[in-house]
Coordinates of C-alpha atoms in Angstrom, one line a residue:
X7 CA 31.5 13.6 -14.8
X8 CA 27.9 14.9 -12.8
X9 CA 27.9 18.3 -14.5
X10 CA 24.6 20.7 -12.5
X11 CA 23.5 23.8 -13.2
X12 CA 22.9 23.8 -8.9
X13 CA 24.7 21.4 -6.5
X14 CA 22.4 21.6 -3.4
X15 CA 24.4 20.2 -0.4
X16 CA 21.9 18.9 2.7
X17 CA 18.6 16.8 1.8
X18 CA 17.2 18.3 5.1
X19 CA 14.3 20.9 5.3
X20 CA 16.5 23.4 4.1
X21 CA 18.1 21.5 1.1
X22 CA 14.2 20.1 0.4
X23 CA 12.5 23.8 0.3
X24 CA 15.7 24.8 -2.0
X25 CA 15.0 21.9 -4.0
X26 CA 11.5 23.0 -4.2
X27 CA 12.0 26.4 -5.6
X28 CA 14.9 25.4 -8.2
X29 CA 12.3 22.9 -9.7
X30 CA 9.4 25.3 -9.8
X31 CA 11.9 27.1 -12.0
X32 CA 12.8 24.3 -14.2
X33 CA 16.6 24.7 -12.9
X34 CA 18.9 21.6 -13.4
X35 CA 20.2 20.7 -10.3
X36 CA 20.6 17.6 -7.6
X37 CA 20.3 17.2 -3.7
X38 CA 23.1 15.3 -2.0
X39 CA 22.0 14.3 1.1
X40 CA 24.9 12.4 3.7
X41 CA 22.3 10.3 5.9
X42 CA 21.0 7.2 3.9
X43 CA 17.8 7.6 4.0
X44 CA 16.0 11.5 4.0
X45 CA 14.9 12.5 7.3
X46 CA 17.4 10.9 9.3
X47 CA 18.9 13.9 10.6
X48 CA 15.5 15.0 12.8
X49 CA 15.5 10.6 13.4
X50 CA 18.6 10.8 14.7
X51 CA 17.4 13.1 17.6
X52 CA 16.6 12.1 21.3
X53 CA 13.2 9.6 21.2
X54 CA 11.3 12.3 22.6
X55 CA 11.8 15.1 21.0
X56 CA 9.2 17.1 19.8
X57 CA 8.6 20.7 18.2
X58 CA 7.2 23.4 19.1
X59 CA 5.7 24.8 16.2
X60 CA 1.8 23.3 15.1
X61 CA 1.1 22.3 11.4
X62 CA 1.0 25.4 9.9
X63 CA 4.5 26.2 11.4
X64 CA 6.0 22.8 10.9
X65 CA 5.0 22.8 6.8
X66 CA 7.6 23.0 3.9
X67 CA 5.8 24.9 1.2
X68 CA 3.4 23.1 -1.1
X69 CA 2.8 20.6 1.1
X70 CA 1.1 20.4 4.7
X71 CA 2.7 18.3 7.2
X72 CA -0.1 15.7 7.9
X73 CA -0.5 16.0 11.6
X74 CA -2.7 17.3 14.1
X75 CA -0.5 18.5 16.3
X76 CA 3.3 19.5 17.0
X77 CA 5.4 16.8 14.9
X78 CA 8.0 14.4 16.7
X79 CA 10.6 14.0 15.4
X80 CA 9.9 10.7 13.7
X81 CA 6.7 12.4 11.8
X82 CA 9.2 15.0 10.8
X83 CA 11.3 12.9 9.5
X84 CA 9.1 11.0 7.3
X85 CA 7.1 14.2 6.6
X86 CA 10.6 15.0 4.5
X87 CA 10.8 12.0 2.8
X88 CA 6.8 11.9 1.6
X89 CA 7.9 15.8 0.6
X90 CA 11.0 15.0 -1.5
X91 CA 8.8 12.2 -3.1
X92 CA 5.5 14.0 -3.5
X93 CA 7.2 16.7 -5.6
X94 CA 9.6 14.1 -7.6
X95 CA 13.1 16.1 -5.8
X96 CA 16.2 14.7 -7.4
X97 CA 17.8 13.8 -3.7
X98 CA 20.5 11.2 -3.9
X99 CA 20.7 10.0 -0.5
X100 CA 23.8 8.6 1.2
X101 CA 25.9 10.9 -0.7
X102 CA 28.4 12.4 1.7
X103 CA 30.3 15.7 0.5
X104 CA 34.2 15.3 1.3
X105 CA 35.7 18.7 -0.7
X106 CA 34.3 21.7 -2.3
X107 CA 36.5 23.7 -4.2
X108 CA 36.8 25.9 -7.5
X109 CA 38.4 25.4 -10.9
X110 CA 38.3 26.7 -14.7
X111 CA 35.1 24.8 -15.1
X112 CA 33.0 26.3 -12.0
X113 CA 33.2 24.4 -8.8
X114 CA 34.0 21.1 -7.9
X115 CA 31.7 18.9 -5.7
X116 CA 33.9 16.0 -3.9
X117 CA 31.6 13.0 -2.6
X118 CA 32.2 9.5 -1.6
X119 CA 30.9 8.7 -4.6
X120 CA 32.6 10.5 -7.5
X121 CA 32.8 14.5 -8.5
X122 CA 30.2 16.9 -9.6
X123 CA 30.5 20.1 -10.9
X124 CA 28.2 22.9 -10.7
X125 CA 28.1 26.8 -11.7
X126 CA 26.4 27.3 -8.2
X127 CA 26.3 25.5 -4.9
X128 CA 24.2 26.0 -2.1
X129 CA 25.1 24.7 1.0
X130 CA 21.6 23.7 3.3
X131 CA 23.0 21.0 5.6
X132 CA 24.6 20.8 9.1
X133 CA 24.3 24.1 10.5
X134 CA 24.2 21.9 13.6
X135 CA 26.4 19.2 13.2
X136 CA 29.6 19.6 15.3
X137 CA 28.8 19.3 18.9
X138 CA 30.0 21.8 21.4
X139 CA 31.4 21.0 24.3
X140 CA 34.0 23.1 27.1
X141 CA 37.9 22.1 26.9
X142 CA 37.6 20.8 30.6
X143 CA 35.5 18.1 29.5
X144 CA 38.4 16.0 28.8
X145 CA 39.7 16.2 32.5
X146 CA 36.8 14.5 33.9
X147 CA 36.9 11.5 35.8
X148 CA 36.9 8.4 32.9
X149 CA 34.1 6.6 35.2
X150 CA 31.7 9.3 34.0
X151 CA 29.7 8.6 31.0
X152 CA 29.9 11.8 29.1
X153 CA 27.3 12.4 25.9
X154 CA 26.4 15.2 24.0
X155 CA 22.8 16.2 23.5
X156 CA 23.5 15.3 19.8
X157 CA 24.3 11.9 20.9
X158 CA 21.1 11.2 23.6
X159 CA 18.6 9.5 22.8
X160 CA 16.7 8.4 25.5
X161 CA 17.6 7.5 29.7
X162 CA 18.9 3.9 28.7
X163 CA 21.5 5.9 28.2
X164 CA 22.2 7.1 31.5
X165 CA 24.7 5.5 34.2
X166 CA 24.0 5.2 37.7
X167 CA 24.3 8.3 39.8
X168 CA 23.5 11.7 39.6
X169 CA 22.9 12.9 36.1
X170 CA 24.1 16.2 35.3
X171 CA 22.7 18.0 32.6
X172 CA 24.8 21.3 31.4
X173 CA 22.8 23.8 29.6
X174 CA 20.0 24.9 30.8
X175 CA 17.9 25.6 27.0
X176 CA 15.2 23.9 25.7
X177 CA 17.5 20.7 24.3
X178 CA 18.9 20.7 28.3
X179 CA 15.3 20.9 30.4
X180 CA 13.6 18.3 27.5
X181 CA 16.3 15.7 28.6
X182 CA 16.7 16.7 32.9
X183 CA 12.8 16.2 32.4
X184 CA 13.6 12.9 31.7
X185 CA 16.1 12.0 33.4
X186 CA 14.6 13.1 36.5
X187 CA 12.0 9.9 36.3
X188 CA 14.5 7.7 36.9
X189 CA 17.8 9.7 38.2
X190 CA 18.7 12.2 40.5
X191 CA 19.5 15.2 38.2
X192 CA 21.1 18.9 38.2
X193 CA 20.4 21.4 36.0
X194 CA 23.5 23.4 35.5
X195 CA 23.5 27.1 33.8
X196 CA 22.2 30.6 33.5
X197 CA 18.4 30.3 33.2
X198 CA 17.8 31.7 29.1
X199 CA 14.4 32.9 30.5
X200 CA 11.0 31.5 29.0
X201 CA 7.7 32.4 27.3
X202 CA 5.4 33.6 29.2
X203 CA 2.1 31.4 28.4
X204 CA 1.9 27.9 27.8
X205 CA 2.4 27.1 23.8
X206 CA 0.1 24.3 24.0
X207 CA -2.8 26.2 25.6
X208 CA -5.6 28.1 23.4
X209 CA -4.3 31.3 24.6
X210 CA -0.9 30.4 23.3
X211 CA -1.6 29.4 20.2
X212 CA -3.2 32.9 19.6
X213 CA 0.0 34.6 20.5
X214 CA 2.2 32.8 18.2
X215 CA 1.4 34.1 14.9
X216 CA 2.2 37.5 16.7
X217 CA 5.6 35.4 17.9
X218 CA 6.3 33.9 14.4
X219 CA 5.5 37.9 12.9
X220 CA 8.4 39.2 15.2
X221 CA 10.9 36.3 14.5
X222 CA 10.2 36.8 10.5
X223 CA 10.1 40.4 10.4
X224 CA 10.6 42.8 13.7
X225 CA 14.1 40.6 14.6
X226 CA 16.3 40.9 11.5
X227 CA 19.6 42.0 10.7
X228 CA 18.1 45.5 9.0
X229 CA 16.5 46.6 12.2
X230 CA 18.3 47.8 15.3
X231 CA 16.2 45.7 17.5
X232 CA 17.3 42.6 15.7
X233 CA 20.9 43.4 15.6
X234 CA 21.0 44.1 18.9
X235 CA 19.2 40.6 19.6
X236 CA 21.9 39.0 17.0
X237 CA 25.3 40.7 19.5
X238 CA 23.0 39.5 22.6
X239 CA 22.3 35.8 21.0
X240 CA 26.4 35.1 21.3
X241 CA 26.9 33.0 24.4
X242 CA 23.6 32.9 25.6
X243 CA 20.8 29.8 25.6
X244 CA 17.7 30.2 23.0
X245 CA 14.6 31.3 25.4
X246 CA 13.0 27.8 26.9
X247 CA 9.6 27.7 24.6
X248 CA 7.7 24.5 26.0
X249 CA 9.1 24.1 29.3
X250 CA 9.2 26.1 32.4
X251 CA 11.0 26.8 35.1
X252 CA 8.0 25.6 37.3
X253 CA 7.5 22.6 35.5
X254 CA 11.4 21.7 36.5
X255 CA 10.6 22.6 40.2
X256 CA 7.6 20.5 40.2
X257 CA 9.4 17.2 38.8
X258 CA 12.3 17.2 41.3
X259 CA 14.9 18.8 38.9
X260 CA 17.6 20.7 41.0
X261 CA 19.0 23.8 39.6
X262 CA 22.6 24.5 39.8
X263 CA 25.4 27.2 38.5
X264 CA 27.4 27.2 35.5
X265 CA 29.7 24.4 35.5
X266 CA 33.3 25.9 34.9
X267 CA 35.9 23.5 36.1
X268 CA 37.4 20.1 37.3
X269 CA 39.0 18.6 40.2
X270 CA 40.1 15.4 41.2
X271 CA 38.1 14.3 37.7
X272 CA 35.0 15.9 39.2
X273 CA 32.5 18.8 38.0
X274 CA 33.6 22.3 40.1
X275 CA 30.6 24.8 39.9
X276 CA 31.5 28.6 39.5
X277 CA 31.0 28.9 43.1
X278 CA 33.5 26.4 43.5
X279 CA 31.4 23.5 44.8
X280 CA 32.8 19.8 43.6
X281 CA 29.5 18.0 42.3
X282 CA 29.8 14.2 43.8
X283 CA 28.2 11.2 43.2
X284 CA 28.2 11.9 39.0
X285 CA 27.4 9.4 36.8
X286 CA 26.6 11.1 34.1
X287 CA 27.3 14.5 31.9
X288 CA 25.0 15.5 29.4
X289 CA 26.0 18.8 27.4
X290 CA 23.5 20.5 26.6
X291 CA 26.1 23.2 25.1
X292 CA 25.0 24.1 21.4
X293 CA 26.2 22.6 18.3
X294 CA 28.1 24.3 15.4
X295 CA 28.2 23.8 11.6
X296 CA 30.2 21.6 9.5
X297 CA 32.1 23.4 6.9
X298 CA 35.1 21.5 6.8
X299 CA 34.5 20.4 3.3
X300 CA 34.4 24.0 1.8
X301 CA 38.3 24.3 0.3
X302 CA 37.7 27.8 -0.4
X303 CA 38.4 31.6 1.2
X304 CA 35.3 32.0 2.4
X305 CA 36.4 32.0 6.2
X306 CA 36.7 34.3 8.8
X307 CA 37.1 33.8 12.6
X308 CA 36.2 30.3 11.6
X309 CA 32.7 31.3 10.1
X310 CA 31.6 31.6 7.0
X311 CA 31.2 35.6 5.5
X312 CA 28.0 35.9 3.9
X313 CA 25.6 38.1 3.3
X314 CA 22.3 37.2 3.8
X315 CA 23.2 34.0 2.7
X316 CA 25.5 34.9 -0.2
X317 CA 29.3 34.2 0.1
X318 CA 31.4 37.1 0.2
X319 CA 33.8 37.5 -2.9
X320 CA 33.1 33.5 -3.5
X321 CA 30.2 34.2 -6.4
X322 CA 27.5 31.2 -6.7
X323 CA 28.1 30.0 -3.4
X324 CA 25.6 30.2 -0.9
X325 CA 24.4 29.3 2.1
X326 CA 20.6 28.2 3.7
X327 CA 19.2 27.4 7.4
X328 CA 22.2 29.4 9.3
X329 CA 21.0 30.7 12.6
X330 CA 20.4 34.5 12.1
X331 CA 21.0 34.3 8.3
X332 CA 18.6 37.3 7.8
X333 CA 16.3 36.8 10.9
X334 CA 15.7 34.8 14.0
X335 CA 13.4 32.7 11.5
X336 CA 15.8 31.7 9.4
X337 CA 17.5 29.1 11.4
X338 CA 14.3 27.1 11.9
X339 CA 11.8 26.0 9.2
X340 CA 9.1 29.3 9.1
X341 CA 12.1 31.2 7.7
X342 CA 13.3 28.8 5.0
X343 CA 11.1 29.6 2.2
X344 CA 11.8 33.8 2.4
X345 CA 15.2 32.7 2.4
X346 CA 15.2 30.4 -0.7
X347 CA 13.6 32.5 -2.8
X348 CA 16.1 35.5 -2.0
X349 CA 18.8 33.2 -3.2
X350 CA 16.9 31.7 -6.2
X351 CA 17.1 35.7 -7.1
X352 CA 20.8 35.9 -6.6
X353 CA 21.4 32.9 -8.6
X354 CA 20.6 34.7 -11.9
X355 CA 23.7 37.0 -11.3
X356 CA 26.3 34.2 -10.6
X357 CA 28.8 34.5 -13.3
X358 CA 31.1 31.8 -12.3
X359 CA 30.8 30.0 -16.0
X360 CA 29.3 31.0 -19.7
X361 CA 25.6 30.5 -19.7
X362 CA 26.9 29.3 -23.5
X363 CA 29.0 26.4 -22.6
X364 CA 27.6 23.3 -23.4
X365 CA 25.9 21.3 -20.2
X366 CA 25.8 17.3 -20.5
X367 CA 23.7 16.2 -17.3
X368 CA 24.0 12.7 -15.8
X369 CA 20.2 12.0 -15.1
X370 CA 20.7 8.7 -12.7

């Protein structure tokens, strides 16, 4: 039996920064990471994806990313493979977590791949695993190729006709960008609005420290202005960062309204309006996390209750990377590290087993 002090779940940036700070503390722990190789989950992406945060945004602690300018998401991902190896992580990749649950010994870690157990586990994978998609999506015509922005990668993908791109958020205007080179494409949805100045210009890389100050500190779940900007963020589409609503004009892209029905197998706009001619759907519709493995009752509504990353009433486990976990930060990297080293400080009052009881660790 794999017996940890710490069973990290997720190899991505958020089970890497975790990783960091347990060995820093000379904890005894391991990182099972699902994909087979670290980094997949940013090289799984769409080809052309790329952040929007610089260097000094884009770096795990310890360790700057070596770029000059916003990563891809290929330099991402091997930015988090040279960063698990630089600081000698103990990630077993291709490890894919089938069952958490808890017993007289502390919790048990079900993988492909045998059992664990662990006084403490810290979940920091797949906060956007599951994608999201309307119940109607089923009724469409079979003829129209229908993918998730999880599942694009590049315009290959695309069938002839009209592409139709629902969502209208940074994932959704990256891939009608596109599309639009080769395709006729819609937009469909409420526009989330957009920042002001061009991130990529001098003048807007002077406003984003003042950007990544109010994300880290102004918009968090202690201030009224960052609760109210949590009950606002349900239903709505992240604020488009790169892209702008002029840059969609300009290429040809042409806007539309929600998409909230089918007929006849065809896309109905809330006006009522049948979109013809379809030969593709992309939704660009948010993505949820995978929790399914977690056999204990730590759910409500369907999500997880936590505080501040802490399970409620489920002592030593915890969670990293949600969106809004403490802040708008810390569902993207510049919030990880505050994160992490709040829960390294709750992990020395788990009490789920005797700090006496004898420990034998596998060290594969």
């Amino acid at each position: 039996m794999n017996r940890f002090g710490t069973v990290v779940i997720g190899g991505g940036q958020a089970g890497l920064v975790m990783g960091y700070h347990l060995k820093r503390r000379g904890e005894d722990f391991v990182i099972l990471e699902g994909h087979p190789r670290i980094g997949d989950s940013w090289r799984r992406r769409y080809d052309s994806l790329r952040l929007f945060s610089p260097p000094r945004y884009a770096s795990l602690p310890g360790l700057p990313i070596p770029v000059d300018d916003c990563p891809t998401r290929d330099e991402m991902g091997d930015y988090l493979e040279q960063y698990a190896a630089h600081f000698e992580l103990p990630v077993r990749a291709g490890v894919r977590v089938t069952r958490v649950s808890r017993d007289a010994e502390g919790f048990r870690v079900e993988t492909d791949e045998g059992e664990y157990l662990a006084d403490q586990v810290i979940v920091a994978g797949g906060s956007h695993a599951v994608p999201q998609r309307p119940a109607f999506a089923s009724e469409l015509d079979p003829a129209i190729r229908q993918l998730h922005s999880l599942e694009y990668r590049n315009p290959e993908q695309l069938a002839d006709g009209t592409v139709l791109v629902v969502g209208a958020a940074n994932s959704g205007t990256d891939i009608a960008l596109e599309a639009v080179k080769t395709h006729r494409t819609l937009l469909a949805g409420r526009h989330p609005g957009q920042v002001p100045v061009d991130i990529d210009s001098g003048r807007g890389r002077m406003m984003l420290p003042i950007v990544m100050f109010v994300f880290r500190h102004v918009l968090t779940r202690r201030t009224p202005m960052g609760r109210k900007a949590l009950a606002e963020r349900e239903g709505h589409g992240v604020t488009l960062v790169r892209n702008k609503l002029a840059d969609l004009d300009a290429a040809g892209v042409v806007a539309t309204s929600r998409i909230e029905s089918v007929r006849d197998g065809q896309p109905v706009t809330a006006e009522g309006d049948i979109l013809p001619d379809v030969g593709t759907v992309v939704w660009c519709t948010g993505s949820g996390p995978d929790h399914s493995f977690l056999d204990l009752p730590v759910f409500e509504g369907g999500r997880v209750r936590h505080e501040r990353g802490v399970a409620t009433g489920e002592p030593g486990l915890m969670f990293l990377g949600l969106e809004f976990q403490f802040a708008v930060a810390s569902g993207t990297i510049q919030g990880l590290d505050r994160d992490a080293r709040y829960l390294l400080r709750q992990l020395r009052q788990n009490t789920v087993r005797s700090a006496s009881r004898p420990v034998t660790v596998d060290r594969r």
